[in-house]
Coordinates of C-alpha atoms and ligand atoms in Angstrom, one line a residue:
X1 CA -31.6 9.3 -9.0
X2 CA -29.7 12.1 -10.7
X3 CA -26.5 13.4 -9.0
X4 CA -25.2 16.8 -10.1
X5 CA -21.4 16.6 -10.6
X6 CA -20.9 19.6 -12.7
X7 CA -17.3 20.8 -12.5
X8 CA -16.2 17.5 -10.8
X9 CA -14.3 14.5 -12.1
X10 CA -16.1 11.2 -12.3
X11 CA -13.4 8.5 -12.2
X12 CA -13.3 4.7 -11.7
X13 CA -13.2 3.7 -8.0
X14 CA -9.6 3.6 -6.8
X15 CA -8.0 0.3 -5.9
X16 CA -5.3 0.0 -3.2
X17 CA -3.5 -3.3 -3.2
X18 CA -1.6 -2.7 0.1
X19 CA -3.5 -1.8 3.3
X20 CA -3.1 -2.8 6.9
X21 CA -6.5 -3.0 8.6
X22 CA -5.1 -4.5 11.9
X23 CA -8.0 -6.9 12.4
X24 CA -7.8 -9.2 14.2
X25 CA -5.3 -8.4 17.0
X26 CA -4.6 -4.7 16.8
X27 CA -8.0 -3.2 16.5
X28 CA -7.0 -0.2 18.7
X29 CA -5.1 1.0 15.6
X30 CA -7.8 0.2 13.0
X31 CA -10.4 -2.5 12.3
X32 CA -12.1 -3.7 9.2
X33 CA -15.0 -1.1 9.6
X34 CA -12.8 1.9 10.4
X35 CA -10.3 1.0 7.7
X36 CA -13.1 0.6 5.2
X37 CA -14.5 4.0 6.1
X38 CA -11.0 5.5 5.6
X39 CA -10.8 3.7 2.2
X40 CA -14.2 5.0 1.0
X41 CA -13.4 8.5 2.2
X42 CA -10.2 8.3 0.2
X43 CA -12.2 7.4 -3.0
X44 CA -11.2 3.7 -2.9
X45 CA -13.7 1.0 -3.8
X46 CA -11.2 -1.9 -3.6
X47 CA -8.4 -2.8 -1.1
X48 CA -6.1 -5.8 -0.5
X49 CA -5.6 -6.4 3.2
X50 CA -2.2 -7.4 4.4
X51 CA -1.8 -10.5 6.7
X52 CA 0.3 -9.2 9.6
X53 CA -2.6 -9.6 12.0
X54 CA -2.8 -11.6 15.3
X55 CA -3.6 -14.4 14.6
X56 CA -2.3 -14.2 11.0
X57 CA -4.0 -15.9 8.1
X58 CA -1.5 -18.8 7.6
X59 CA -4.5 -21.0 7.4
X60 CA -8.2 -20.4 6.3
X61 CA -9.5 -19.4 9.8
X62 CA -8.7 -15.7 9.6
X63 CA -9.8 -15.5 6.0
X64 CA -13.2 -16.8 7.1
X65 CA -13.3 -14.2 9.9
X66 CA -12.5 -11.5 7.3
X67 CA -15.1 -12.7 4.9
X68 CA -17.8 -12.7 7.6
X69 CA -16.8 -9.3 9.0
X70 CA -16.6 -7.6 5.6
X71 CA -19.6 -9.1 3.8
X72 CA -21.9 -6.1 4.6
X73 CA -19.3 -3.4 3.9
X74 CA -19.8 -1.6 0.5
X75 CA -16.2 -2.0 -0.5
X76 CA -14.4 -4.7 -2.5
X77 CA -12.2 -6.1 0.3
X78 CA -9.6 -8.6 -1.0
X79 CA -7.6 -11.0 1.2
X80 CA -4.0 -12.0 1.3
X81 CA -2.5 -14.9 3.2
X82 CA 0.9 -15.4 4.8
X83 CA 3.7 -17.0 2.9
X84 CA 5.0 -18.7 6.1
X85 CA 3.4 -19.9 9.3
X86 CA 3.2 -17.0 11.8
X87 CA 5.2 -15.0 9.2
X88 CA 8.2 -16.5 10.9
X89 CA 10.0 -17.5 7.6
X90 CA 10.4 -21.2 8.4
X91 CA 7.4 -23.3 7.4
X92 CA 5.1 -22.6 4.5
X93 CA 1.5 -21.8 5.3
X94 CA -1.4 -23.7 3.8
X95 CA -1.5 -22.1 0.3
X96 CA -4.1 -24.4 -1.1
X97 CA -6.4 -23.8 1.8
X98 CA -5.8 -20.1 1.6
X99 CA -6.7 -20.0 -2.1
X100 CA -9.8 -22.1 -1.5
X101 CA -10.9 -19.7 1.2
X102 CA -10.5 -16.8 -1.2
X103 CA -7.0 -15.3 -0.8
X104 CA -5.8 -13.7 -4.0
X105 CA -2.1 -13.2 -2.9
X106 CA 0.4 -14.3 -0.3
X107 CA 2.9 -12.2 1.5
X108 CA 4.9 -11.9 4.7
X109 CA 4.8 -8.1 4.5
X110 CA 6.8 -6.6 7.3
X111 CA 9.2 -9.4 7.0
X112 CA 11.3 -10.6 4.1
X113 CA 11.5 -14.4 3.7
X114 CA 15.2 -14.6 4.3
X115 CA 15.7 -18.3 3.9
X116 CA 16.2 -18.7 0.1
X117 CA 15.1 -22.4 0.1
X118 CA 11.9 -21.6 1.9
X119 CA 11.2 -18.7 -0.6
X120 CA 12.0 -20.9 -3.6
X121 CA 9.6 -23.6 -2.3
X122 CA 6.9 -21.0 -1.7
X123 CA 7.3 -19.6 -5.2
X124 CA 7.1 -23.0 -6.8
X125 CA 4.0 -23.8 -4.9
X126 CA 2.5 -20.3 -5.7
X127 CA 3.3 -20.8 -9.4
X128 CA 1.4 -24.1 -9.4
X129 CA -1.7 -22.4 -7.8
X130 CA -1.4 -19.2 -9.8
X131 CA -1.1 -17.2 -6.5
X132 CA 0.5 -13.7 -6.6
X133 CA 3.5 -13.5 -4.3
X134 CA 4.1 -10.0 -2.8
X135 CA 7.5 -9.4 -1.4
X136 CA 8.6 -6.9 1.3
X137 CA 12.2 -6.8 0.1
X138 CA 14.6 -6.0 2.9
X139 CA 17.6 -8.1 3.8
X140 CA 17.6 -7.9 7.6
X141 CA 21.3 -8.3 8.3
X142 CA 22.2 -5.4 6.0
X143 CA 19.2 -3.4 7.3
X144 CA 20.8 -3.9 10.7
X145 CA 18.0 -2.6 12.9
X146 CA 18.1 0.8 11.2
X147 CA 15.3 3.3 11.7
X148 CA 15.8 5.7 8.7
X149 CA 17.6 5.7 5.4
X150 CA 21.3 5.4 5.8
X151 CA 22.9 8.6 4.4
X152 CA 23.5 12.2 5.2
X153 CA 20.4 12.6 7.4
X154 CA 21.0 9.4 9.5
X155 CA 24.5 10.8 10.2
X156 CA 23.3 14.3 11.1
X157 CA 20.4 13.1 13.2
X158 CA 22.4 10.3 14.9
X159 CA 20.0 7.6 13.9
X160 CA 20.8 4.1 12.7
X161 CA 20.6 3.8 9.0
X162 CA 19.0 1.3 6.7
X163 CA 21.2 1.0 3.6
X164 CA 19.6 0.9 0.2
X165 CA 21.6 -2.2 -0.4
X166 CA 19.3 -4.1 2.0
X167 CA 16.4 -3.5 -0.4
X168 CA 18.4 -4.0 -3.6
X169 CA 19.9 -7.4 -2.5
X170 CA 16.5 -8.7 -1.5
X171 CA 14.9 -7.6 -4.8
X172 CA 17.7 -9.2 -6.8
X173 CA 17.3 -12.5 -5.0
X174 CA 13.5 -12.5 -5.3
X175 CA 13.7 -11.8 -9.1
X176 CA 16.2 -14.6 -9.6
X177 CA 13.8 -17.0 -7.8
X178 CA 10.9 -15.7 -10.0
X179 CA 13.1 -16.6 -12.9
X180 CA 13.7 -20.1 -11.6
X181 CA 10.0 -20.8 -10.7
X182 CA 7.9 -18.8 -13.1
X183 CA 5.9 -17.4 -10.2
X184 CA 4.2 -14.0 -10.3
X185 CA 6.2 -11.7 -8.1
X186 CA 5.0 -8.2 -7.0
X187 CA 7.6 -6.0 -5.3
X188 CA 5.9 -3.9 -2.6
X189 CA 6.8 -0.3 -1.9
X190 CA 9.9 0.2 -4.1
X191 CA 12.1 3.0 -2.6
X192 CA 15.4 2.8 -4.5
X193 CA 16.7 3.7 -8.0
X194 CA 18.5 0.3 -8.1
X195 CA 15.3 -1.4 -7.3
X196 CA 13.6 0.3 -10.3
X197 CA 16.5 -0.8 -12.5
X198 CA 16.2 -4.4 -11.3
X199 CA 12.4 -4.5 -11.9
X200 CA 12.9 -3.0 -15.4
X201 CA 15.5 -5.7 -16.2
X202 CA 13.2 -8.4 -15.0
X203 CA 10.4 -7.1 -17.2
X204 CA 12.7 -6.9 -20.2
X205 CA 13.4 -10.6 -19.7
X206 CA 9.6 -11.3 -19.8
X207 CA 9.3 -12.3 -16.2
X208 CA 6.0 -11.9 -14.4
X209 CA 7.3 -9.2 -12.1
X210 CA 5.3 -6.1 -11.1
X211 CA 6.0 -3.3 -8.7
X212 CA 4.4 -0.6 -6.6
X213 CA 5.4 2.7 -5.0
X214 CA 3.7 4.6 -2.2
X215 CA 2.5 8.3 -2.2
X216 CA 4.9 9.0 0.6
X217 CA 8.0 7.8 -1.2
X218 CA 6.9 9.8 -4.3
X219 CA 6.4 13.0 -2.3
X220 CA 8.6 13.0 0.8
X221 CA 12.4 12.6 1.2
X222 CA 14.5 11.8 4.3
X223 CA 15.2 15.5 4.7
X224 CA 11.7 15.8 6.2
X225 CA 13.0 13.7 9.2
X226 CA 15.1 16.7 10.5
X227 CA 12.4 17.2 13.2
X228 CA 12.4 13.6 14.3
X229 CA 8.7 13.3 13.4
X230 CA 7.7 9.7 14.1
X231 CA 4.8 10.0 11.6
X232 CA 7.6 9.8 9.0
X233 CA 9.1 6.6 10.3
X234 CA 8.3 4.0 7.8
X235 CA 9.7 0.8 6.3
X236 CA 11.2 1.0 3.7
X237 CA 12.4 4.4 4.9
X238 CA 12.0 7.7 3.0
X239 CA 15.1 8.1 0.8
X240 CA 17.0 10.9 -0.9
X241 CA 15.7 13.1 -3.7
X242 CA 17.8 11.2 -6.3
X243 CA 16.0 7.9 -5.4
X244 CA 12.7 9.7 -5.5
X245 CA 13.4 11.0 -9.0
X246 CA 14.1 7.4 -10.2
X247 CA 10.8 6.2 -8.6
X248 CA 8.9 8.9 -10.5
X249 CA 10.7 8.1 -13.7
X250 CA 10.0 4.4 -13.2
X251 CA 6.4 5.2 -12.7
X252 CA 6.1 7.3 -15.8
X253 CA 7.9 4.8 -18.0
X254 CA 5.8 1.8 -16.8
X255 CA 8.4 0.0 -14.8
X256 CA 6.3 0.7 -11.7
X257 CA 2.8 -0.5 -12.3
X258 CA 0.9 0.6 -9.3
X259 CA 0.6 3.3 -6.6
X260 CA -0.4 1.7 -3.3
X261 CA -0.6 3.4 0.1
X262 CA 0.8 0.8 2.5
X263 CA -1.8 2.3 4.9
X264 CA -0.2 1.4 8.2
X265 CA -2.2 2.9 11.1
X266 CA -0.6 3.2 14.6
X267 CA -2.2 4.8 17.7
X268 CA -0.9 8.2 18.9
X269 CA 0.4 6.8 22.2
X270 CA 2.5 4.3 20.1
X271 CA 3.9 7.0 17.8
X272 CA 4.4 9.6 20.6
X273 CA 7.6 8.1 21.9
X274 CA 11.3 8.4 21.3
X275 CA 12.1 8.0 17.6
X276 CA 14.0 4.7 18.0
X277 CA 11.1 3.2 19.9
X278 CA 8.2 4.2 17.6
X279 CA 6.7 1.6 15.3
X280 CA 7.2 1.9 11.5
X281 CA 4.2 2.9 9.5
X282 CA 2.3 5.7 7.8
X283 CA -1.5 5.9 7.4
X284 CA -2.6 7.3 4.1
X285 CA -5.8 6.1 2.5
X286 CA -7.7 9.4 2.9
X287 CA -4.9 11.7 1.7
X288 CA -3.5 9.5 -1.1
X289 CA -5.4 11.0 -4.0
X290 CA -5.3 14.7 -2.9
X291 CA -1.5 14.3 -2.2
X292 CA -0.8 12.9 -5.6
X293 CA -3.2 15.3 -7.4
X294 CA -1.6 18.4 -5.6
X295 CA 2.0 17.3 -5.7
X296 CA 2.2 15.5 -9.0
X297 CA -0.7 16.3 -11.3
X298 CA -1.0 20.1 -10.6
X299 CA 2.8 20.4 -10.7
X300 CA 2.7 18.6 -14.1
X301 CA 4.9 15.7 -13.1
X302 CA 2.3 13.2 -14.2
X303 CA -1.0 13.4 -16.1
X304 CA -4.3 12.6 -14.4
X305 CA -4.8 9.8 -16.9
X306 CA -1.5 8.1 -16.0
X307 CA -2.2 8.6 -12.2
X308 CA -5.5 6.9 -12.6
X309 CA -4.0 4.0 -14.6
X310 CA -1.7 3.3 -11.6
X311 CA -4.6 3.5 -9.1
X312 CA -7.3 1.6 -11.0
X313 CA -6.6 -0.3 -14.1
X314 CA -3.1 -1.7 -13.2
X315 CA -3.9 -3.0 -9.7
X316 CA -7.1 -4.5 -11.1
X317 CA -5.1 -6.4 -13.7
X318 CA -2.5 -7.6 -11.3
X319 CA -5.2 -8.8 -8.9
X320 CA -7.1 -10.3 -11.8
X321 CA -10.4 -8.6 -10.8
X322 CA -13.4 -9.2 -13.0
X323 CA -14.2 -6.5 -15.5
X324 CA -16.2 -3.7 -13.9
X325 CA -19.6 -2.7 -15.2
X326 CA -20.6 -6.1 -16.6
X327 CA -24.2 -5.5 -15.8
X328 CA -25.3 -8.8 -17.2
X329 CA -23.2 -10.5 -14.5
X330 CA -24.7 -8.1 -11.9
X331 CA -21.5 -6.2 -11.7
X332 CA -21.9 -2.4 -11.7
X333 CA -19.1 0.1 -12.2
X334 CA -17.6 1.5 -9.0
X335 CA -17.2 5.2 -9.2
X336 CA -15.6 8.1 -7.4
X337 CA -16.3 11.8 -7.7
X338 CA -13.3 14.1 -7.2
X339 CA -13.8 17.9 -6.6
X340 CA -10.7 19.3 -8.4
X341 CA -11.3 22.7 -6.7
X342 CA -11.8 21.6 -3.2
X343 CA -8.9 22.6 -1.0
X344 CA -8.7 21.4 2.6
X345 CA -6.1 21.4 5.3
X346 CA -5.2 17.9 6.6
X347 CA -6.1 17.6 10.3
X348 CA -6.8 14.9 12.7
X349 CA -10.4 15.9 12.8
X350 CA -10.7 15.5 9.0
X351 CA -9.5 11.9 9.1
X352 CA -12.1 9.3 9.7
X353 CA -9.8 6.3 10.3
X354 CA -8.9 5.3 13.9
X355 CA -5.3 6.4 13.7
X356 CA -3.9 9.8 12.8
X357 CA -0.3 9.0 12.0
X358 CA -0.5 10.8 8.7
X359 CA 2.7 12.6 7.5
X360 CA 0.7 15.3 5.7
X361 CA -1.0 16.7 8.8
X362 CA -1.1 20.5 8.5
X363 CA -0.7 20.5 4.7
X364 CA -3.2 22.2 2.4
X365 CA -4.2 19.8 -0.4
X366 CA -6.5 20.1 -3.5
X367 CA -8.6 17.5 -5.3
X368 CA -10.5 15.6 -2.6
X369 CA -12.9 12.7 -3.2
X370 CA -16.4 13.9 -2.4
X371 CA -18.4 10.8 -3.2
X372 CA -17.7 7.1 -3.5
X373 CA -20.2 4.8 -5.3
X374 CA -19.9 1.1 -4.8
X375 CA -22.1 -1.2 -6.9
X376 CA -24.8 1.5 -7.4
X377 CA -24.8 2.6 -3.7
X378 CA -23.5 5.9 -2.5
X379 CA -21.1 4.4 0.0
X380 CA -19.5 7.7 1.1
X381 CA -20.3 11.4 0.7
X382 CA -18.1 14.2 2.1
X383 CA -19.9 16.6 4.3
X384 CA -18.1 20.0 4.4
X385 CA -18.2 21.7 7.7
X386 CA -18.1 25.4 8.4
X387 CA -16.7 28.1 6.1
X388 CA -14.5 26.9 3.2
Ligands
DOR1 O1 6.2 0.8 7.8 C1 5.7 -0.3 7.7 N1 4.6 -0.6 8.5 N2 6.2 -1.2 6.9 C2 5.8 -2.5 6.9 O2 6.3 -3.2 6.1 C3 4.8 -2.9 7.9 C4 3.9 -1.8 8.2 C5 3.0 -2.1 9.4 O3 2.4 -3.1 9.5 O4 3.0 -1.2 10.3
ZN2 ZN1 6.1 -3.8 3.7
ZN3 ZN1 2.8 -3.0 4.3

């Protein structure tokens, strides 16, 4: 079959190493099928699912459920397990069993493992099993139940702040433990300039430390919270322009390896409450590429080549994915077609995922994925409705 893609970009399938598919336990927000549809519509052919489900994968049972439910979906769905039982930070989960079942990483995302002895033990064990440890770095006593970044806007809006120190302290400790144990540490969703500096220093020492940043932290700042929009409530919180500048610089200089969405769907009835009561989280699989293309590539802040490196090659390396396109091994290249001219307004109707807590609703974006090809199958094709 010949597909005409004149005037379009043919790129490697995007890989998102940080998604919450809410399955099992919170399937009113998303499930493996709806999350996969959102991923494919966003041009992604690979995702790493986070383990804050109910029940959580602190043993192999949920991994087996995931495997069964995802086996017929044309998307490379990768599994992570919990660091601690019930993500409670006390007892280690069954790493060997998780790895045997197919987990490629462990994380307590949403919670930082506050007990240093528990985290050290986890990192020793992970090093022995060659498991990637992903840290959600936020020291809870300093974070002090804040709801947005602590600074000018938290004062003006009268909201409790989360100091940048909460993230920085956590990253510092985790890197020191990486140094002690030799384990592979991946710092999720960096949001501070000091965090970038700490990761850069760790890399300079030759430690196996990698890091990611989200589209929302690269494009939005806490100033956007002036209207108390709960779709902008996220953890770590949106920070000031100065921090954002350091994130972009870190990305360009190679300190930050990966862009990952932290796709965190929540139902409208959960988000449409008083700011303090709303859950943290931004959904973003479908808008990630057009947001980054419109705000960074077209504005000449990053090249398309570098953007693709952060969304394909680097996450594949960190997750140790087999080389794509090795046809002798029955592995075809996963591909995405981007229409660099297509301009669409983000609306709830445009989004195929179950939840609509997207912070870019109402924005007009350019550079949408129009076709996603997984292992030789057209897994997604965008159908344009009405007059463009
Ligand atoms: O904003 C967030 N939402 N941060 C997290 O770490 C967890 C996530 C979620 O699961 O909703
Ligand atoms: Zn997190
Ligand atoms: Zn997350």
